[in-house]
C-alpha positions as a LaTeX table, in Angstrom:
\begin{tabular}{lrrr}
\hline
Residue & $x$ (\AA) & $y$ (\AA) & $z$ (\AA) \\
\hline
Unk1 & 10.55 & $-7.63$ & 15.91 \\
Unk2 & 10.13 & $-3.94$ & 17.16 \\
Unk3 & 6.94 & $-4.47$ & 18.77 \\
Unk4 & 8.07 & $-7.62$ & 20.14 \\
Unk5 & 11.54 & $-5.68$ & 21.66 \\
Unk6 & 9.23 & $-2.93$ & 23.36 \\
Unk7 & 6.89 & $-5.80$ & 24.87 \\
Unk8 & 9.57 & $-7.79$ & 26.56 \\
Unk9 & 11.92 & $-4.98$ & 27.83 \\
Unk10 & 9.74 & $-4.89$ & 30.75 \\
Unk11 & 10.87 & $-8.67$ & 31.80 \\
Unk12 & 14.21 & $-8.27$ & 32.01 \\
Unk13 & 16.86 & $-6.62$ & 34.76 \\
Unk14 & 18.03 & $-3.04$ & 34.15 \\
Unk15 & 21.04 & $-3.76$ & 32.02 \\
Unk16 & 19.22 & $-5.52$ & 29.23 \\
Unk17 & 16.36 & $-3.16$ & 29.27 \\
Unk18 & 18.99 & $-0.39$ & 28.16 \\
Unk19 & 20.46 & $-2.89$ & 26.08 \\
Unk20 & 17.21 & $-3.28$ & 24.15 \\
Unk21 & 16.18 & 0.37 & 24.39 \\
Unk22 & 19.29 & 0.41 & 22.19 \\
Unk23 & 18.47 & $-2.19$ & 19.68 \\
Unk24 & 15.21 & $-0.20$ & 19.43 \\
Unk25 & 16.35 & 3.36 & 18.95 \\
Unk26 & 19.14 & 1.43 & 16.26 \\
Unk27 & 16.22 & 0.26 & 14.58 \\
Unk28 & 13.55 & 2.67 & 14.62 \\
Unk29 & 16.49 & 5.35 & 13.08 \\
Unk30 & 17.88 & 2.44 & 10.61 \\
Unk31 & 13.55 & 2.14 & 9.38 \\
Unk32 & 12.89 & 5.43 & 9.55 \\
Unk33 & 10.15 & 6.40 & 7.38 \\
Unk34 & 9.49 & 2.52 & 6.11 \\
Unk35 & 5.68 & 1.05 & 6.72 \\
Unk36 & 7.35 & $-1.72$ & 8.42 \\
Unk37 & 8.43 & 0.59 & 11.26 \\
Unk38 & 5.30 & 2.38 & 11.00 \\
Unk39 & 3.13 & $-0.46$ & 11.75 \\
Unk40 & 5.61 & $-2.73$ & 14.00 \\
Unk41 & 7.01 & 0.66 & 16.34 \\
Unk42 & 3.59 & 2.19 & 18.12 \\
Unk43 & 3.63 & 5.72 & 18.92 \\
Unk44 & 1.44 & 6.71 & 22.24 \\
Unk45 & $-1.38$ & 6.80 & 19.60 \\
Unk46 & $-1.02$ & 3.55 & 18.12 \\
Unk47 & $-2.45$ & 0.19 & 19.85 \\
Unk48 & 0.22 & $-2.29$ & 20.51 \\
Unk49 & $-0.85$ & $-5.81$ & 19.13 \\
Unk50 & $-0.14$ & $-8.26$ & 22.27 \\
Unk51 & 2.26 & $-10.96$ & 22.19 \\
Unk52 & 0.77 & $-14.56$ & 23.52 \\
Unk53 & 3.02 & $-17.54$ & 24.28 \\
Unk54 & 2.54 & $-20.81$ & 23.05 \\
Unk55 & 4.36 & $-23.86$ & 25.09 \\
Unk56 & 4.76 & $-26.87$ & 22.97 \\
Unk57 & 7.10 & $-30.03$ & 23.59 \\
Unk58 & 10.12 & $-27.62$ & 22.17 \\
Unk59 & 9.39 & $-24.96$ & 24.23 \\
Unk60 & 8.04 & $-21.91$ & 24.31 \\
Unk61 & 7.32 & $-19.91$ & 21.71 \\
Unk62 & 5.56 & $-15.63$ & 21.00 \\
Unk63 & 2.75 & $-14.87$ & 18.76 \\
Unk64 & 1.47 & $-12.10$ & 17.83 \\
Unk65 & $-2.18$ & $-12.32$ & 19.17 \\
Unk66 & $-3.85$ & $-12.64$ & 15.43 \\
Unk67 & $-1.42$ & $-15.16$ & 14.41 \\
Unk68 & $-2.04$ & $-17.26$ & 17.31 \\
Unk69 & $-5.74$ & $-17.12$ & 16.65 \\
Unk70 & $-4.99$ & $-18.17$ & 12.90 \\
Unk71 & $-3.05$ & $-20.94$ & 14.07 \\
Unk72 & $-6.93$ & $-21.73$ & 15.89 \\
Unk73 & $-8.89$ & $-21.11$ & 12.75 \\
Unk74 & $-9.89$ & $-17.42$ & 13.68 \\
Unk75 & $-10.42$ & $-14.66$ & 11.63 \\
Unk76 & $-10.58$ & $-10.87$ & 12.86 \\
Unk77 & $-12.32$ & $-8.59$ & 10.35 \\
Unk78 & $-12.11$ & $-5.59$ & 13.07 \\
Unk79 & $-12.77$ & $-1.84$ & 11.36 \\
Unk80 & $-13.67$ & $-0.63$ & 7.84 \\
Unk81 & $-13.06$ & $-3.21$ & 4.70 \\
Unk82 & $-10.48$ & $-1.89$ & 2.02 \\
Unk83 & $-8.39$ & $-3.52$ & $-0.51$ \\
Unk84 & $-5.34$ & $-4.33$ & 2.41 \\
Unk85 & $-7.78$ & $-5.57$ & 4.62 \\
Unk86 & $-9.24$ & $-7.67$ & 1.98 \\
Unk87 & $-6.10$ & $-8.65$ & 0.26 \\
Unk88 & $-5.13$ & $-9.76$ & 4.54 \\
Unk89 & $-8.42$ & $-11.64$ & 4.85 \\
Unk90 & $-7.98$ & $-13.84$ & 1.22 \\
Unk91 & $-4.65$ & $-14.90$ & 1.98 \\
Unk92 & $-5.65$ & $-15.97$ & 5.81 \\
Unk93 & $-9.05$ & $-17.60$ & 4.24 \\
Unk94 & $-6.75$ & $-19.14$ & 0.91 \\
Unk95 & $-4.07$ & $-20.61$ & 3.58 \\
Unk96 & $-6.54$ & $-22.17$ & 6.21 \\
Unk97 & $-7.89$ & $-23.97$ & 3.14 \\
Unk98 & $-4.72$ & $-25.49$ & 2.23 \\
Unk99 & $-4.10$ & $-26.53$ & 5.89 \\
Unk100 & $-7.44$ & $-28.38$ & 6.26 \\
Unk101 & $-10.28$ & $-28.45$ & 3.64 \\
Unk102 & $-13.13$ & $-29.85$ & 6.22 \\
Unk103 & $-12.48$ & $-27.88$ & 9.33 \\
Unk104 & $-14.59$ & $-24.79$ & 9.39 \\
Unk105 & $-12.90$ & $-21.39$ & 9.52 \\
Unk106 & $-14.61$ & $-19.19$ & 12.04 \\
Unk107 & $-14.68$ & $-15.09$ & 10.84 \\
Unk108 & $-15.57$ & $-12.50$ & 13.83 \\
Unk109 & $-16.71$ & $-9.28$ & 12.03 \\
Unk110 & $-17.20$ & $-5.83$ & 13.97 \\
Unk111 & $-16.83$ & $-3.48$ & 10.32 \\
Unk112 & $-19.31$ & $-0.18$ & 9.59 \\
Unk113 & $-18.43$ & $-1.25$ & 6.01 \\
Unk114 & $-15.75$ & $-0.27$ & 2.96 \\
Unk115 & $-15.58$ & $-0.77$ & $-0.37$ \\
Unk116 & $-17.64$ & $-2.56$ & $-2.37$ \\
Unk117 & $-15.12$ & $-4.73$ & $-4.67$ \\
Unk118 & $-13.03$ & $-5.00$ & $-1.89$ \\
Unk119 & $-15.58$ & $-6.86$ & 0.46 \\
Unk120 & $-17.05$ & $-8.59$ & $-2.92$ \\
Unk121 & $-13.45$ & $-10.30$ & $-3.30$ \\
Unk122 & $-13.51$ & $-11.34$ & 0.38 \\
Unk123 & $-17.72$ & $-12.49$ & $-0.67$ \\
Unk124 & $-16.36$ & $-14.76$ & $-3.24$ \\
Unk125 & $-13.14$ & $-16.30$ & $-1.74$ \\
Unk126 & $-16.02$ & $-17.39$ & 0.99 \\
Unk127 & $-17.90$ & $-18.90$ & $-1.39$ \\
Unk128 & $-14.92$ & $-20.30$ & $-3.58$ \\
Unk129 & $-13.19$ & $-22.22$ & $-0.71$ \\
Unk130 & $-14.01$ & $-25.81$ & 0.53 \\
Unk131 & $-14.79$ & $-25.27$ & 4.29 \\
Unk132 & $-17.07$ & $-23.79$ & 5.87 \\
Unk133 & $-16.99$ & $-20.39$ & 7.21 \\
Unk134 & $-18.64$ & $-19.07$ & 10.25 \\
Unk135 & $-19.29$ & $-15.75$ & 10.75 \\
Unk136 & $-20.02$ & $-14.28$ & 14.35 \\
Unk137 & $-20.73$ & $-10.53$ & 14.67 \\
Unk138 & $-19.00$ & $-8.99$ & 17.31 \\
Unk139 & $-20.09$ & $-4.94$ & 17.93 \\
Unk140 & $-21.59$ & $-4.35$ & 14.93 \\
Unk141 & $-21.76$ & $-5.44$ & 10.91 \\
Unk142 & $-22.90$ & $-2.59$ & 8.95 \\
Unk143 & $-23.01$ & $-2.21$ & 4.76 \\
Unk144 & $-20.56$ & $-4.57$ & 3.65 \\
Unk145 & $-20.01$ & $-5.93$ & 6.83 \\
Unk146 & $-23.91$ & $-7.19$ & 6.88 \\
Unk147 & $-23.40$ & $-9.38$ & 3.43 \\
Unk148 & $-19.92$ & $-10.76$ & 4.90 \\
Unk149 & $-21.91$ & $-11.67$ & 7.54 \\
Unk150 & $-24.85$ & $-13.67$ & 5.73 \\
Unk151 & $-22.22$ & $-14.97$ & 3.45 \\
Unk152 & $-21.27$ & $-17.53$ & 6.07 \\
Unk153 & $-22.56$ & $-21.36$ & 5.79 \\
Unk154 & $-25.75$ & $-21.93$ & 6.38 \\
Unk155 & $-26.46$ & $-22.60$ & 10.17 \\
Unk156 & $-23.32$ & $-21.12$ & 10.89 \\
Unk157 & $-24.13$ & $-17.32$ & 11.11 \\
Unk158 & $-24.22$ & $-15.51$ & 14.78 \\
Unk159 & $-24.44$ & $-12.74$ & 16.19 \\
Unk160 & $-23.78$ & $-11.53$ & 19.62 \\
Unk161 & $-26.52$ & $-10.72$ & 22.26 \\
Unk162 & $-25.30$ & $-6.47$ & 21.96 \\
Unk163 & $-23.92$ & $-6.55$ & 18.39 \\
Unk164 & $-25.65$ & $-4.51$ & 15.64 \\
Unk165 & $-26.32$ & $-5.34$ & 12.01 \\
Unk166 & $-27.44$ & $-3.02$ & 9.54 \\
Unk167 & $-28.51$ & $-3.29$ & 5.83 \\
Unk168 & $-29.36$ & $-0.72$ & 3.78 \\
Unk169 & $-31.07$ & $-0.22$ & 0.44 \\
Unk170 & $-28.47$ & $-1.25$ & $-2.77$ \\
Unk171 & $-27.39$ & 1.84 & $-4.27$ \\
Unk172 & $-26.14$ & 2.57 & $-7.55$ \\
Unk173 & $-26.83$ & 4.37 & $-10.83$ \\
Unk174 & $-27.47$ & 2.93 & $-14.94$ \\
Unk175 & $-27.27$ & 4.88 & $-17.94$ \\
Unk176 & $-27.38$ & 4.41 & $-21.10$ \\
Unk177 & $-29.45$ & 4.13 & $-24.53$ \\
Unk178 & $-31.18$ & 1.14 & $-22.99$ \\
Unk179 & $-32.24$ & 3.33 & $-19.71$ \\
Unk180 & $-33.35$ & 5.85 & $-21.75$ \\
Unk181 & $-34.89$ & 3.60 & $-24.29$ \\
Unk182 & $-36.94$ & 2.16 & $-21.28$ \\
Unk183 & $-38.21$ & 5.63 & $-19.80$ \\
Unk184 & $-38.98$ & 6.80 & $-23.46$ \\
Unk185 & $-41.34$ & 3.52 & $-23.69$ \\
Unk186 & $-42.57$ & 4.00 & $-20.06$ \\
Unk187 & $-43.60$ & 7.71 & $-21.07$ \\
Unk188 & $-45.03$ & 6.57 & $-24.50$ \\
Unk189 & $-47.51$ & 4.06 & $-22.22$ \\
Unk190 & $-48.75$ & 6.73 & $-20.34$ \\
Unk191 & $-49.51$ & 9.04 & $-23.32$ \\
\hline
\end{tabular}
């Protein structure tokens, strides 16, 4: 609502600009210090998310410029994957399925990576759900980004002509008695 008040102030005469400068001080003070605010008010160093109208037979109606996409099918995956962004991307992915189980979901991806269980649980929701997911690379896919990226259907993974993929080597560590029951026998071999 915030975001939406500082959009549309511009659009309207003088008195109901100050009128809505108003309403947005009121609310900024009356959210002070909530994440709501945080995310919904931009400071000068925040991005405002743009507002899209939709004209239907009722009228007209605002969007926010990722739900309008939604509404389309479209997934963003924009910047690195964490467990909000993930917990974002499996509700999107878990409600397009219950809209329409054959019509393909399309993902854009332009991530230098995250968290491992965090892009895993976005992997298997992919995998879990009844249509098919396209993935399109958009700037680049890096890490986790990359398997997000080949975890889209089969003939339905692209990439743009100046996006970048990277994958790297899988990292990761064992221990144990079995590890070191393994290099004991490996050492015993070459005595």
């Amino acid at each position: 609502m915030c975001a939406t008040m500082a959009l549309n102030r511009f659009r309207y005469p003088h008195f109901t600009r100050t009128l809505t400068d108003f309403a947005l001080l009121k609310y900024r003070s009356k959210h002070e210090g909530s994440a709501r605010c945080l995310h919904a008010c931009s400071s000068p160093t925040m991005s405002l998310i743009p507002i899209v109208l939709d004209k239907t037979t009722h009228g007209e109606r605002a969007f926010d410029i990722y739900s309008r996409l939604l509404k389309d099918r479209i997934i963003c995956l924009m910047g690195p994957i964490n467990d909000e962004i993930a917990g974002l991307v499996v509700a999107q992915l878990l409600y397009l399925q219950s809209e329409d189980k054959k019509v393909p979901i399309h993902i854009y991806i332009n991530s230098p990576g995250g968290v491992v269980t965090a892009g895993l649980a976005i992997y298997d929701t992919m995998q879990f759900i009844k249509p098919p997911v396209a993935t399109w690379c958009v700037g680049q896919a890096s890490s986790m980004g990359s398997l997000l990226l080949a975890a889209g259907a089969p003939g339905l993974r692209f990439a743009l002509p100046h996006s970048r993929i990277m994958v790297h080597q899988p990292s990761g560590s064992a221990h144990g008695e079995f590890v070191y029951g393994a290099k004991l026998l490996q050492a015993r071999l070459l005595i």
